mmCIF file of C-alpha atoms in Angstrom:
data_model
loop_
_atom_site.group_PDB
_atom_site.id
_atom_site.type_symbol
_atom_site.label_atom_id
_atom_site.label_comp_id
_atom_site.label_asym_id
_atom_site.label_seq_id
_atom_site.Cartn_x
_atom_site.Cartn_y
_atom_site.Cartn_z
ATOM 1 C CA MET M 24 -7.792 -13.817 -9.396
ATOM 2 C CA ASP M 25 -8.696 -17.018 -11.231
ATOM 3 C CA VAL M 26 -7.861 -17.028 -14.936
ATOM 4 C CA GLN M 27 -11.427 -17.986 -15.768
ATOM 5 C CA ASP M 28 -12.572 -14.619 -14.410
ATOM 6 C CA ASN M 29 -10.465 -12.712 -16.900
ATOM 7 C CA ALA M 30 -11.202 -12.051 -20.574
ATOM 8 C CA LEU M 31 -7.654 -13.118 -21.407
ATOM 9 C CA GLY M 32 -7.893 -16.241 -19.275
ATOM 10 C CA SER M 33 -7.524 -18.629 -22.196
ATOM 11 C CA CYS M 34 -4.054 -17.206 -22.964
ATOM 12 C CA TYR M 35 -2.900 -17.763 -19.389
ATOM 13 C CA ALA M 36 -4.507 -21.192 -19.211
ATOM 14 C CA ALA M 37 -2.658 -22.258 -22.364
ATOM 15 C CA LEU M 38 0.600 -21.291 -20.679
ATOM 16 C CA GLY M 39 -0.232 -23.322 -17.580
ATOM 17 C CA PHE M 40 -1.350 -20.580 -15.187
ATOM 18 C CA LYS M 41 -4.106 -21.228 -12.669
ATOM 19 C CA SER M 42 -4.462 -17.552 -11.696
ATOM 20 C CA LEU M 43 -3.247 -14.191 -12.957
ATOM 21 C CA PRO M 44 0.383 -13.621 -11.940
ATOM 22 C CA PHE M 45 0.835 -9.918 -12.644
ATOM 23 C CA ALA M 46 -2.484 -8.138 -12.127
ATOM 24 C CA ILE M 47 -1.899 -4.653 -10.696
ATOM 25 C CA THR M 48 -4.676 -5.039 -8.119
ATOM 26 C CA PRO M 49 -3.300 -5.553 -4.572
ATOM 27 C CA ASP M 50 -3.815 -9.327 -4.284
ATOM 28 C CA THR M 51 -2.401 -10.040 -0.826
ATOM 29 C CA SER M 52 -2.224 -13.779 -1.553
ATOM 30 C CA LEU M 53 0.742 -12.936 -3.831
ATOM 31 C CA ALA M 54 2.582 -10.821 -1.273
ATOM 32 C CA PHE M 55 6.311 -10.805 -2.036
ATOM 33 C CA PRO M 56 8.448 -11.340 1.096
ATOM 34 C CA GLY M 57 11.111 -8.835 0.108
ATOM 35 C CA PRO M 58 13.112 -7.529 3.097
ATOM 36 C CA GLN M 59 11.881 -3.934 2.926
ATOM 37 C CA TYR M 60 8.240 -5.000 2.617
ATOM 38 C CA VAL M 61 8.477 -7.460 5.498
ATOM 39 C CA SER M 62 10.180 -4.812 7.629
ATOM 40 C CA ALA M 63 7.559 -2.165 6.761
ATOM 41 C CA TYR M 64 4.723 -4.561 7.533
ATOM 42 C CA GLN M 65 6.231 -5.602 10.877
ATOM 43 C CA GLN M 66 6.898 -2.035 11.995
ATOM 44 C CA LEU M 67 3.435 -0.841 11.004
ATOM 45 C CA TYR M 68 1.854 -3.797 12.808
ATOM 46 C CA TYR M 69 3.819 -2.866 15.915
ATOM 47 C CA ALA M 70 2.689 0.760 15.586
ATOM 48 C CA CYS M 71 -0.965 -0.215 15.260
ATOM 49 C CA MET M 72 -0.856 -2.517 18.274
ATOM 50 C CA ASN M 73 0.997 -0.081 20.530
ATOM 51 C CA GLY M 74 -0.493 3.339 19.874
ATOM 52 C CA VAL M 75 2.501 4.566 17.879
ATOM 53 C CA MET M 76 2.237 7.181 15.125
ATOM 54 C CA ALA M 77 3.787 6.029 11.827
ATOM 55 C CA VAL M 78 4.575 7.430 8.392
ATOM 56 C CA LEU M 79 4.952 5.305 5.253
ATOM 57 C CA SER M 80 6.090 7.177 2.157
ATOM 58 C CA ALA M 81 7.099 6.117 -1.337
ATOM 59 C CA GLU M 82 6.975 7.230 -4.927
ATOM 60 C CA ILE M 83 4.043 6.131 -7.084
ATOM 61 C CA GLY M 84 3.851 2.404 -7.763
ATOM 62 C CA LEU M 85 6.256 1.155 -5.086
ATOM 63 C CA GLY M 86 3.685 -0.806 -3.091
ATOM 64 C CA LYS M 87 2.391 1.449 -0.299
ATOM 65 C CA THR M 88 -1.205 0.315 -0.694
ATOM 66 C CA PHE M 89 -0.144 -3.327 -0.948
ATOM 67 C CA VAL M 90 1.634 -3.149 2.419
ATOM 68 C CA ILE M 91 -1.425 -1.517 3.996
ATOM 69 C CA ARG M 92 -3.756 -4.177 2.597
ATOM 70 C CA CYS M 93 -1.551 -6.901 4.073
ATOM 71 C CA LEU M 94 -1.608 -5.034 7.375
ATOM 72 C CA LEU M 95 -5.398 -4.739 7.384
ATOM 73 C CA ARG M 96 -5.768 -8.468 6.824
ATOM 74 C CA ALA M 97 -3.483 -9.271 9.756
ATOM 75 C CA LEU M 98 -4.868 -6.971 12.458
ATOM 76 C CA PRO M 99 -6.955 -8.831 15.055
ATOM 77 C CA ALA M 100 -10.705 -8.362 15.404
ATOM 78 C CA ASN M 101 -10.438 -6.137 18.483
ATOM 79 C CA VAL M 102 -8.611 -3.490 16.438
ATOM 80 C CA LYS M 103 -11.059 -0.971 14.973
ATOM 81 C CA VAL M 104 -9.624 0.650 11.856
ATOM 82 C CA ALA M 105 -10.667 3.865 10.141
ATOM 83 C CA TYR M 106 -9.122 3.492 6.689
ATOM 84 C CA LEU M 107 -9.542 6.838 4.938
ATOM 85 C CA LEU M 108 -9.055 6.885 1.171
ATOM 86 C CA ASN M 109 -10.122 10.491 0.577
ATOM 87 C CA PRO M 110 -7.729 12.977 2.206
ATOM 88 C CA LEU M 111 -9.427 16.024 0.672
ATOM 89 C CA LEU M 112 -11.674 16.549 3.658
ATOM 90 C CA ASP M 113 -12.171 19.476 5.995
ATOM 91 C CA PRO M 114 -11.788 18.730 9.723
ATOM 92 C CA LEU M 115 -15.524 18.240 10.227
ATOM 93 C CA ALA M 116 -15.827 15.740 7.370
ATOM 94 C CA LEU M 117 -12.673 13.997 8.570
ATOM 95 C CA LEU M 118 -14.121 13.512 12.053
ATOM 96 C CA ARG M 119 -17.407 12.276 10.606
ATOM 97 C CA ASP M 120 -15.636 9.664 8.477
ATOM 98 C CA ILE M 121 -13.518 8.450 11.385
ATOM 99 C CA GLN M 122 -16.556 8.200 13.639
ATOM 100 C CA ALA M 123 -18.441 6.242 10.969
ATOM 101 C CA GLU M 124 -15.517 3.845 10.450
ATOM 102 C CA PHE M 125 -15.278 3.175 14.178
ATOM 103 C CA ASN M 126 -19.027 2.493 14.296
ATOM 104 C CA ALA M 127 -19.428 -0.038 11.466
ATOM 105 C CA GLY M 128 -20.329 2.584 8.874
ATOM 106 C CA GLU M 129 -23.056 4.337 10.869
ATOM 107 C CA GLN M 130 -22.911 8.045 10.084
ATOM 108 C CA PRO M 131 -23.017 10.376 13.116
ATOM 109 C CA ALA M 132 -25.868 12.870 13.366
ATOM 110 C CA LEU M 133 -23.725 15.569 14.996
ATOM 111 C CA GLU M 134 -22.775 18.555 12.855
ATOM 112 C CA GLN M 135 -20.339 20.503 15.045
ATOM 113 C CA ALA M 136 -16.648 19.646 15.072
ATOM 114 C CA SER M 137 -16.315 20.083 18.835
ATOM 115 C CA ARG M 138 -19.248 17.770 19.544
ATOM 116 C CA LEU M 139 -17.984 15.216 17.015
ATOM 117 C CA HIS M 140 -14.557 15.272 18.618
ATOM 118 C CA HIS M 141 -16.097 14.735 22.060
ATOM 119 C CA ALA M 142 -18.268 11.858 20.792
ATOM 120 C CA LEU M 143 -15.264 10.260 19.127
ATOM 121 C CA VAL M 144 -13.226 10.531 22.322
ATOM 122 C CA GLN M 145 -16.058 8.871 24.286
ATOM 123 C CA ARG M 146 -16.267 6.067 21.705
ATOM 124 C CA VAL M 147 -12.560 5.379 22.015
ATOM 125 C CA LEU M 148 -12.565 5.500 25.822
ATOM 126 C CA GLN M 149 -15.513 3.112 26.031
ATOM 127 C CA GLY M 150 -13.950 0.759 23.491
ATOM 128 C CA ALA M 151 -10.581 0.811 25.238
ATOM 129 C CA ALA M 152 -12.269 -0.206 28.484
ATOM 130 C CA GLN M 153 -13.567 -3.281 26.636
ATOM 131 C CA GLY M 154 -10.169 -4.206 25.196
ATOM 132 C CA GLU M 155 -10.508 -2.542 21.798
ATOM 133 C CA ARG M 156 -7.727 -0.711 20.015
ATOM 134 C CA PHE M 157 -8.198 2.055 17.465
ATOM 135 C CA VAL M 158 -6.192 2.841 14.348
ATOM 136 C CA ILE M 159 -6.578 5.648 11.811
ATOM 137 C CA ILE M 160 -4.893 5.007 8.454
ATOM 138 C CA VAL M 161 -4.913 7.852 5.922
ATOM 139 C CA ASP M 162 -3.966 7.000 2.342
ATOM 140 C CA GLU M 163 -2.722 9.756 0.023
ATOM 141 C CA ALA M 164 -1.895 11.672 3.202
ATOM 142 C CA HIS M 165 0.391 14.062 1.319
ATOM 143 C CA ARG M 166 -2.830 15.780 0.224
ATOM 144 C CA LEU M 167 -4.103 16.462 3.737
ATOM 145 C CA SER M 168 -4.566 20.105 4.663
ATOM 146 C CA ALA M 169 -2.779 21.644 7.630
ATOM 147 C CA GLU M 170 -6.121 21.852 9.438
ATOM 148 C CA ALA M 171 -6.822 18.163 8.860
ATOM 149 C CA LEU M 172 -3.354 17.216 10.127
ATOM 150 C CA GLU M 173 -3.927 19.267 13.261
ATOM 151 C CA THR M 174 -7.247 17.482 13.816
ATOM 152 C CA LEU M 175 -5.451 14.136 13.608
ATOM 153 C CA ARG M 176 -2.754 15.340 15.989
ATOM 154 C CA LEU M 177 -5.339 16.294 18.584
ATOM 155 C CA LEU M 178 -6.918 12.859 18.316
ATOM 156 C CA SER M 179 -3.518 11.238 18.799
ATOM 157 C CA ASN M 180 -3.269 12.986 22.190
ATOM 158 C CA LEU M 181 -5.806 10.584 23.632
ATOM 159 C CA GLU M 182 -4.031 8.293 26.075
ATOM 160 C CA THR M 183 -4.041 6.557 29.434
ATOM 161 C CA GLU M 184 -1.101 6.438 31.833
ATOM 162 C CA GLN M 185 0.132 3.307 30.048
ATOM 163 C CA VAL M 186 -0.661 3.610 26.346
ATOM 164 C CA LYS M 187 -1.857 5.815 23.514
ATOM 165 C CA LEU M 188 -5.426 4.914 22.596
ATOM 166 C CA ILE M 189 -5.316 5.830 18.906
ATOM 167 C CA SER M 190 -2.592 4.814 16.460
ATOM 168 C CA LEU M 191 -2.187 7.063 13.422
ATOM 169 C CA VAL M 192 -0.640 5.843 10.150
ATOM 170 C CA LEU M 193 -0.016 8.398 7.395
ATOM 171 C CA VAL M 194 0.624 6.929 3.943
ATOM 172 C CA GLY M 195 1.641 9.056 0.995
ATOM 173 C CA GLN M 196 4.121 10.191 -1.596
ATOM 174 C CA PRO M 197 7.424 11.898 -0.609
ATOM 175 C CA GLU M 198 5.622 15.253 -0.527
ATOM 176 C CA LEU M 199 4.252 14.063 2.817
ATOM 177 C CA GLU M 200 7.772 14.122 4.278
ATOM 178 C CA ARG M 201 8.260 17.685 3.073
ATOM 179 C CA THR M 202 4.955 18.756 4.625
ATOM 180 C CA LEU M 203 5.882 17.186 7.955
ATOM 181 C CA SER M 204 9.292 18.883 7.888
ATOM 182 C CA MET M 205 7.667 22.330 7.989
ATOM 183 C CA ARG M 206 8.066 24.253 11.229
ATOM 184 C CA ALA M 207 4.308 24.432 11.732
ATOM 185 C CA MET M 208 4.180 20.610 11.728
ATOM 186 C CA ARG M 209 6.687 20.241 14.580
ATOM 187 C CA PRO M 210 4.069 19.255 17.232
ATOM 188 C CA LEU M 211 2.891 16.429 14.951
ATOM 189 C CA ARG M 212 6.331 15.445 13.664
ATOM 190 C CA GLU M 213 7.773 14.923 17.137
ATOM 191 C CA ARG M 214 5.075 12.335 17.891
ATOM 192 C CA ILE M 215 6.046 10.087 14.974
ATOM 193 C CA GLY M 216 7.669 6.900 16.232
ATOM 194 C CA VAL M 217 8.018 4.967 12.959
ATOM 195 C CA TRP M 218 9.348 6.491 9.717
ATOM 196 C CA LEU M 219 9.383 4.250 6.648
ATOM 197 C CA ARG M 220 10.185 4.880 3.010
ATOM 198 C CA LEU M 221 9.942 2.225 0.305
ATOM 199 C CA GLN M 222 12.596 2.101 -2.422
ATOM 200 C CA PRO M 223 12.588 0.574 -5.933
ATOM 201 C CA MET M 224 13.673 -3.057 -6.161
ATOM 202 C CA ASN M 225 17.246 -3.845 -7.099
ATOM 203 C CA ARG M 226 17.970 -6.311 -9.902
ATOM 204 C CA ALA M 227 18.089 -9.358 -7.616
ATOM 205 C CA GLU M 228 14.814 -8.400 -5.922
ATOM 206 C CA CYS M 229 13.134 -7.808 -9.282
ATOM 207 C CA GLY M 230 14.062 -11.302 -10.468
ATOM 208 C CA ALA M 231 12.975 -12.865 -7.172
ATOM 209 C CA TYR M 232 9.675 -10.954 -7.351
ATOM 210 C CA VAL M 233 8.881 -12.257 -10.840
ATOM 211 C CA ARG M 234 9.803 -15.830 -9.931
ATOM 212 C CA HIS M 235 7.726 -15.612 -6.738
ATOM 213 C CA ARG M 236 4.635 -14.505 -8.641
ATOM 214 C CA ILE M 237 5.034 -17.263 -11.224
ATOM 215 C CA HIS M 238 5.619 -19.883 -8.525
ATOM 216 C CA ARG M 239 2.415 -18.866 -6.725
ATOM 217 C CA THR M 240 0.209 -18.823 -9.829
ATOM 218 C CA HIS M 241 1.590 -21.436 -12.265
ATOM 219 C CA GLN M 242 0.445 -25.053 -12.210
ATOM 220 C CA ASP M 243 3.883 -26.663 -12.316
ATOM 221 C CA GLY M 244 6.387 -23.781 -12.266
ATOM 222 C CA SER M 245 7.739 -24.558 -15.726
ATOM 223 C CA PHE M 246 7.078 -21.038 -17.055
ATOM 224 C CA ALA M 247 10.006 -18.624 -16.738
ATOM 225 C CA PHE M 248 11.632 -15.385 -17.836
ATOM 226 C CA THR M 249 15.084 -15.810 -19.328
ATOM 227 C CA PRO M 250 17.994 -14.153 -17.442
ATOM 228 C CA ALA M 251 18.342 -11.585 -20.238
ATOM 229 C CA ALA M 252 14.621 -10.811 -20.039
ATOM 230 C CA LEU M 253 14.841 -10.226 -16.285
ATOM 231 C CA TRP M 254 17.879 -7.971 -16.719
ATOM 232 C CA LEU M 255 16.059 -5.876 -19.309
ATOM 233 C CA LEU M 256 12.857 -5.835 -17.234
ATOM 234 C CA HIS M 257 14.640 -4.278 -14.276
ATOM 235 C CA TRP M 258 16.451 -1.746 -16.437
ATOM 236 C CA ARG M 259 13.312 -0.576 -18.244
ATOM 237 C CA THR M 260 11.021 -0.499 -15.184
ATOM 238 C CA ARG M 261 13.672 0.908 -12.809
ATOM 239 C CA GLY M 262 12.545 -1.619 -10.222
ATOM 240 C CA VAL M 263 9.068 -0.131 -9.691
ATOM 241 C CA PRO M 264 6.644 -2.989 -8.832
ATOM 242 C CA ARG M 265 3.648 -1.506 -10.651
ATOM 243 C CA ARG M 266 5.700 -1.087 -13.817
ATOM 244 C CA ILE M 267 7.079 -4.598 -13.408
ATOM 245 C CA ASN M 268 3.534 -5.981 -13.217
ATOM 246 C CA LEU M 269 2.378 -4.050 -16.270
ATOM 247 C CA ALA M 270 5.387 -5.065 -18.355
ATOM 248 C CA CYS M 271 5.267 -8.689 -17.217
ATOM 249 C CA GLU M 272 1.565 -9.009 -17.948
ATOM 250 C CA ARG M 273 2.096 -7.733 -21.484
ATOM 251 C CA ALA M 274 5.201 -9.893 -22.011
ATOM 252 C CA VAL M 275 3.405 -13.036 -20.829
ATOM 253 C CA LEU M 276 0.591 -12.364 -23.289
ATOM 254 C CA LEU M 277 3.152 -11.909 -26.073
ATOM 255 C CA SER M 278 4.659 -15.278 -25.146
ATOM 256 C CA SER M 279 1.243 -16.938 -25.597
ATOM 257 C CA ALA M 280 1.892 -16.883 -29.348
ATOM 258 C CA GLN M 281 4.485 -19.577 -28.612
ATOM 259 C CA PRO M 282 2.853 -21.544 -25.756
ATOM 260 C CA GLU M 283 5.082 -24.561 -26.304
ATOM 261 C CA THR M 284 8.181 -22.632 -25.155
ATOM 262 C CA ARG M 285 6.614 -21.391 -21.897
ATOM 263 C CA ARG M 286 9.115 -18.594 -21.438
ATOM 264 C CA VAL M 287 9.472 -14.853 -21.829
ATOM 265 C CA THR M 288 12.480 -13.696 -23.801
ATOM 266 C CA TRP M 289 14.424 -10.435 -24.122
ATOM 267 C CA PRO M 290 12.560 -9.264 -27.295
ATOM 268 C CA MET M 291 9.182 -9.846 -25.609
ATOM 269 C CA VAL M 292 10.144 -7.681 -22.644
ATOM 270 C CA TRP M 293 11.540 -5.019 -24.979
ATOM 271 C CA GLU M 294 8.268 -4.875 -26.906
ATOM 272 C CA ALA M 295 6.175 -4.935 -23.732
ATOM 273 C CA CYS M 296 8.080 -2.090 -22.101
ATOM 274 C CA GLY M 297 8.053 -0.112 -25.322
ATOM 275 C CA GLU M 298 4.281 0.144 -25.111
ATOM 276 C CA PHE M 299 4.630 2.102 -21.845
ATOM 277 C CA SER M 300 7.648 4.213 -22.751
ATOM 278 C CA ARG M 301 5.573 7.387 -23.192
ATOM 279 C CA VAL M 302 4.335 7.332 -19.600
ATOM 280 C CA TRP M 303 7.448 5.949 -17.898
ATOM 281 C CA LYS M 304 9.449 9.130 -17.746
#
């Protein structure tokens, strides 16, 4: 995001930034090439291109959505993606949304689950014959009902002698793992070929993440966090990327009172993190 598009743009411009370094929106142009994120992206890409079922889980704020956005940008045009953001759907509504996503947003007229399932199967078979691949990505999947999960499992059965025709990616909080560990979920669980779980950044990764964001958004790279500030930042945020972004954004704005120094110090990070202490339990 360009600094001129932000109400606080003048503060960033005075510090030498050409775009916002720590916005919490998933700006894929600032993707951090940390090992676990690169690995998650590569494995999910493989799953989507080869009909493999995958699970990506993580606590709140660790970058699940960011990885998925990077994935969506990279998938080729022949891959049709149903990216479902609302998991609180009954099986009929779930099928309708998937059908609409696979048909450029056109809502199906069918109202029976069995007929919708049949129409969806025909759409996939016809598309596969023309070289298309199909991927269903469900965000917040830990909130899916057992009935919705069973509907997705039945769709994942669709295959030829060589390959699965629909890849399924479930993205959610660790509760998703507990749901899938239930005995009733065994038929679905045994189909999962890729299991991924994101972890908080360690201190070295946190520092590299901050420097990466500054390098990508600053005009000449002269702005920096002091070593003590980075140490404190990791300790207070516990390595959670969303918290790091929030704290860094506030700390950078605090540093704008001294634009000639172009650095964030330990006291600035302490004050910035203190503003979020009530919600960072």
